[in-house]
Coordinates of N, CA and C in Angstrom, one line a residue:
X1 N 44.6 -68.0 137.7 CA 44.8 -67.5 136.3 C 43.4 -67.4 135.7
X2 N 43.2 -66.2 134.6 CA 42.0 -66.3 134.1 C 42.0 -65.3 132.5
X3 N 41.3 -65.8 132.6 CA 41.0 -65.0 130.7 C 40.3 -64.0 131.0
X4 N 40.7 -62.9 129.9 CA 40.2 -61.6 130.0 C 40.2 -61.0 128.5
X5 N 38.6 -60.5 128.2 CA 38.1 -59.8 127.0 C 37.8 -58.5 127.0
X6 N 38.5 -57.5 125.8 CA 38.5 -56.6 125.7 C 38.0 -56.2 124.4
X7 N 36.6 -55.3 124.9 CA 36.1 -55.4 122.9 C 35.6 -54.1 123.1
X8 N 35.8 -53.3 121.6 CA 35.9 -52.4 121.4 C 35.5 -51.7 120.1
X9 N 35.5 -50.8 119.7 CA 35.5 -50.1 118.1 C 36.1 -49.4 117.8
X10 N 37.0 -49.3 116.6 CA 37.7 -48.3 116.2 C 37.2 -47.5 115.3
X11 N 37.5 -46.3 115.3 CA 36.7 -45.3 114.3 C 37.6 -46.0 112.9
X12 N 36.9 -45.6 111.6 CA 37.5 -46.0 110.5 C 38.6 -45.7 110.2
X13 N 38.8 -44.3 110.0 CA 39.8 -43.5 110.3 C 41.1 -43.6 110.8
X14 N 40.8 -44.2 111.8 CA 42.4 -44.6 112.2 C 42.7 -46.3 112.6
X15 N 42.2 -47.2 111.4 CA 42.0 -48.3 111.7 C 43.5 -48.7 111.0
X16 N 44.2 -48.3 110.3 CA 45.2 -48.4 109.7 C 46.3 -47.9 110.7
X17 N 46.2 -47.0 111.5 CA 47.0 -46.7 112.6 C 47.1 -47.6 113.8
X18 N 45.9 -47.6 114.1 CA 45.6 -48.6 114.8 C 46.3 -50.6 114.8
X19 N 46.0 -50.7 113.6 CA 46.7 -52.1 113.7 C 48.3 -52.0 113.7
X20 N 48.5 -51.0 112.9 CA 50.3 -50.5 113.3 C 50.7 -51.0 114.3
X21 N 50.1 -49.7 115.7 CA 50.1 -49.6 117.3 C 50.0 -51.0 117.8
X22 N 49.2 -52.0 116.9 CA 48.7 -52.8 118.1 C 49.8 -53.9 118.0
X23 N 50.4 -53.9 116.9 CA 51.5 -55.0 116.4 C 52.9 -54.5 117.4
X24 N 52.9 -53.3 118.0 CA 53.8 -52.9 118.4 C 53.5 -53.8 120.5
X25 N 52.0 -53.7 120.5 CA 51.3 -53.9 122.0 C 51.7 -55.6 122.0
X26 N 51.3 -56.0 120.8 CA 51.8 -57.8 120.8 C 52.9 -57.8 121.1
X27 N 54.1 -57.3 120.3 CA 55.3 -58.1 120.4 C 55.8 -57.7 122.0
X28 N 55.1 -56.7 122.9 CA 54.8 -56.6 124.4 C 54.7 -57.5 124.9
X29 N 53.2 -58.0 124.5 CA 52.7 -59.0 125.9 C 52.0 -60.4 124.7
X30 N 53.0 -61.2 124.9 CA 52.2 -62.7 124.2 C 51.6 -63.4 124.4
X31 N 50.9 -63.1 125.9 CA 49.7 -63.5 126.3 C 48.4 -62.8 125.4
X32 N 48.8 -62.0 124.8 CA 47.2 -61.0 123.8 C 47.7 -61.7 122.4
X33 N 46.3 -61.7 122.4 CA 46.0 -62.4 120.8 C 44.5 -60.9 120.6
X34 N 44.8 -60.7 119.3 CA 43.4 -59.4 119.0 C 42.5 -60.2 117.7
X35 N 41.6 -60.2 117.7 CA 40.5 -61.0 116.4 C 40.1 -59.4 116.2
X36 N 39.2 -59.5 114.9 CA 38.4 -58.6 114.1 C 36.6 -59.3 113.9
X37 N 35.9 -58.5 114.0 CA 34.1 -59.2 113.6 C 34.5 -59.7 112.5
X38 N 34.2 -60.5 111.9 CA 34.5 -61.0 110.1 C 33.2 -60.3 109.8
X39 N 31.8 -59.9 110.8 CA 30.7 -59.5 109.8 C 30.5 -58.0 110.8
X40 N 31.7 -57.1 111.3 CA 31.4 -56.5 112.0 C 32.8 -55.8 111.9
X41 N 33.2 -55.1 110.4 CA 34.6 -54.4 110.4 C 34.8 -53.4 111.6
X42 N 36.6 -53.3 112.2 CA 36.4 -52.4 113.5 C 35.8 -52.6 114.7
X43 N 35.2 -53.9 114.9 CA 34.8 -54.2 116.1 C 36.3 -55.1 116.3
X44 N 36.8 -55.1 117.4 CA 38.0 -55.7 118.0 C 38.0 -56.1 119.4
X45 N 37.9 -57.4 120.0 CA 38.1 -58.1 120.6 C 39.8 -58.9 121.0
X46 N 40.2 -58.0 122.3 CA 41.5 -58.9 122.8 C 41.1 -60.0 123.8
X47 N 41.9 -61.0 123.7 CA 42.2 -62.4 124.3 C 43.6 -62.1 125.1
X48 N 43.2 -62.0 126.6 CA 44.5 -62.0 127.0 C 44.3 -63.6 128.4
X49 N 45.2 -64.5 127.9 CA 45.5 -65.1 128.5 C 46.5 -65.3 129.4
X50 N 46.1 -66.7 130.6 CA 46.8 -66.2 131.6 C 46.9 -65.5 133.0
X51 N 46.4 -65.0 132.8 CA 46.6 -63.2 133.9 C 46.4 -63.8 135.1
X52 N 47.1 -63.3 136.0 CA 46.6 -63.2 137.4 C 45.7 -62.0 138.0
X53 N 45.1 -62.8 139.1 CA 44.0 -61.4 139.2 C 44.8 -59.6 139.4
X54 N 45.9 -59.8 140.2 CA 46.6 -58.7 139.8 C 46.4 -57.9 138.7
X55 N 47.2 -58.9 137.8 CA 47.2 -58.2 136.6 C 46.2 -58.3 135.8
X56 N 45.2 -58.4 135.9 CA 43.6 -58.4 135.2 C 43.3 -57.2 135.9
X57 N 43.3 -57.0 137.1 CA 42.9 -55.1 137.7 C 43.9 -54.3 137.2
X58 N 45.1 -54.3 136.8 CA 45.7 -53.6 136.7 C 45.6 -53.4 135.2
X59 N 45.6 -53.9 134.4 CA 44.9 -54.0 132.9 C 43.6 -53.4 132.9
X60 N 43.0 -53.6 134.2 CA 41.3 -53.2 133.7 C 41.4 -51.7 134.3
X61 N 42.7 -51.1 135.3 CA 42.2 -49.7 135.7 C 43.0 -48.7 134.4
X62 N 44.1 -49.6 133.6 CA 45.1 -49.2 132.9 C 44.0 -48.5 131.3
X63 N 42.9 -49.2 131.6 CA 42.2 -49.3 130.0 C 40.9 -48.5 130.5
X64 N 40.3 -48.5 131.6 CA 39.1 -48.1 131.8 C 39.2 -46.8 133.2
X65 N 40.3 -46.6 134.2 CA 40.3 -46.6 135.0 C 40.6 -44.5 135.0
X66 N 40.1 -43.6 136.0 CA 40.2 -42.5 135.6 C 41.9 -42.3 135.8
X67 N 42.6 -42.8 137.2 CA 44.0 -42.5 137.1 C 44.4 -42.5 135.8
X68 N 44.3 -43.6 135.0 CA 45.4 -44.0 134.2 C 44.8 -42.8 132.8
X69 N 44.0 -41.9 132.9 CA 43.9 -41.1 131.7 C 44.8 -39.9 132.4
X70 N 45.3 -39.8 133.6 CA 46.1 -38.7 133.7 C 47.5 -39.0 133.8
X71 N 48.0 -40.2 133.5 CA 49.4 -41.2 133.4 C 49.7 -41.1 131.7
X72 N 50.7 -40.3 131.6 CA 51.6 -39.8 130.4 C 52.3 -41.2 129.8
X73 N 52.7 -41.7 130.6 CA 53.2 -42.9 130.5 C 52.5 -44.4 129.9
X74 N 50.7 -44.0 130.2 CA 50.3 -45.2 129.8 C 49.8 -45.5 128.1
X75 N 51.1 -46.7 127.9 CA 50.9 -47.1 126.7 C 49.4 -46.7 125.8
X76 N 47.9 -47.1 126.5 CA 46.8 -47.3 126.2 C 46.4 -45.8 126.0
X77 N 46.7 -44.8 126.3 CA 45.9 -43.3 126.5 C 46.3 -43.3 124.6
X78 N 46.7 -43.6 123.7 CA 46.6 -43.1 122.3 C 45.4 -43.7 121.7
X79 N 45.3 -45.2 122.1 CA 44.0 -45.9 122.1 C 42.6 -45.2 122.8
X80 N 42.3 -44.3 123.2 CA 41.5 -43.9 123.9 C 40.6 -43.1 122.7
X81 N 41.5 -42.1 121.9 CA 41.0 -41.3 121.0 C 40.6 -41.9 119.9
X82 N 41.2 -43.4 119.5 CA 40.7 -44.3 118.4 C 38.7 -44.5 118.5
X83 N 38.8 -45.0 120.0 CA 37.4 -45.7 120.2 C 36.7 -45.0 120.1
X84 N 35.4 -44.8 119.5 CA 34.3 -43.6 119.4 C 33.5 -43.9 120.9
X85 N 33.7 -42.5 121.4 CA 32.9 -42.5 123.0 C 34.2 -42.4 124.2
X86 N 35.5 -43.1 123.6 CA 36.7 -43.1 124.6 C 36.7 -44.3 125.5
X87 N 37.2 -44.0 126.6 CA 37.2 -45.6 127.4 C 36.1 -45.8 127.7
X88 N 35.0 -45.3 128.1 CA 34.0 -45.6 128.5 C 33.0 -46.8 127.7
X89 N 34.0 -46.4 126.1 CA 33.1 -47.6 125.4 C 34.0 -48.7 125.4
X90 N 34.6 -49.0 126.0 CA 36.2 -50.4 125.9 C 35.8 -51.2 127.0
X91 N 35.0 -51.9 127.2 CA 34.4 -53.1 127.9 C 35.5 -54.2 128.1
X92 N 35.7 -54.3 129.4 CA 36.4 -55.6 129.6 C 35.8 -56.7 130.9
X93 N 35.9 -58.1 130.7 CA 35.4 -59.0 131.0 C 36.4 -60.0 131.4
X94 N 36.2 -60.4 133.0 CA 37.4 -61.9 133.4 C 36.4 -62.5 133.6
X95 N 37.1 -64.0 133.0 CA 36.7 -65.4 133.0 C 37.7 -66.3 133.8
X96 N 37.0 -67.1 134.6 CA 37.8 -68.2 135.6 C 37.4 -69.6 134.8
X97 N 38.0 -70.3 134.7 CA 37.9 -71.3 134.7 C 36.8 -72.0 135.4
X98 N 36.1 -72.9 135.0 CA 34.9 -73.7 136.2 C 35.6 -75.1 136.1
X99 N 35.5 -74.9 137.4 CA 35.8 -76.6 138.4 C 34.8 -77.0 138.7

């Protein structure tokens, strides 16, 4: 199991859209928790706890990965147009636990 961060920027513009969508992506998966910068409006960092490495790749090709911009189906492709730069700028990070 491991923690995984996803941080990002929203254009201003659709930051009101944006938190809509993302309320809709929570009641999905309740392993994600989303924060905001308090001195960095639109900067947005997810906390997804939990994950198995499975699903930490499959999240990380789902958000960054070229397949998943040609998948109609993937929830994340409306998010893509939010971020200024596109996925390329949506940085994600796993963390393991240390023993």
């Amino acid at each position: 199991m491991c923690i995984v961060f996803v941080e990002y920027r929203i254009e201003e513009g659709y930051r009101d859209q944006y938190l809509e969508w993302m309320e809709g992506i929570k009641g999905q998966h309740p392993q994600l928790e989303v924060y905001e910068g308090s001195e960095q409006p639109n900067l947005f960092v997810e906390i997804w706890s939990g994950l198995s490495e499975e699903a930490y790749h499959s999240l990380k090709e789902s958000r960054t990965g070229i397949t998943a911009v040609e998948e109609n189906s993937n929830p994340w492709r409306l998010h893509d147009e939010w971020v200024p730069g596109g996925r390329a700028k949506i940085h994600i990070w796993q963390f393991k636990k240390v023993k």
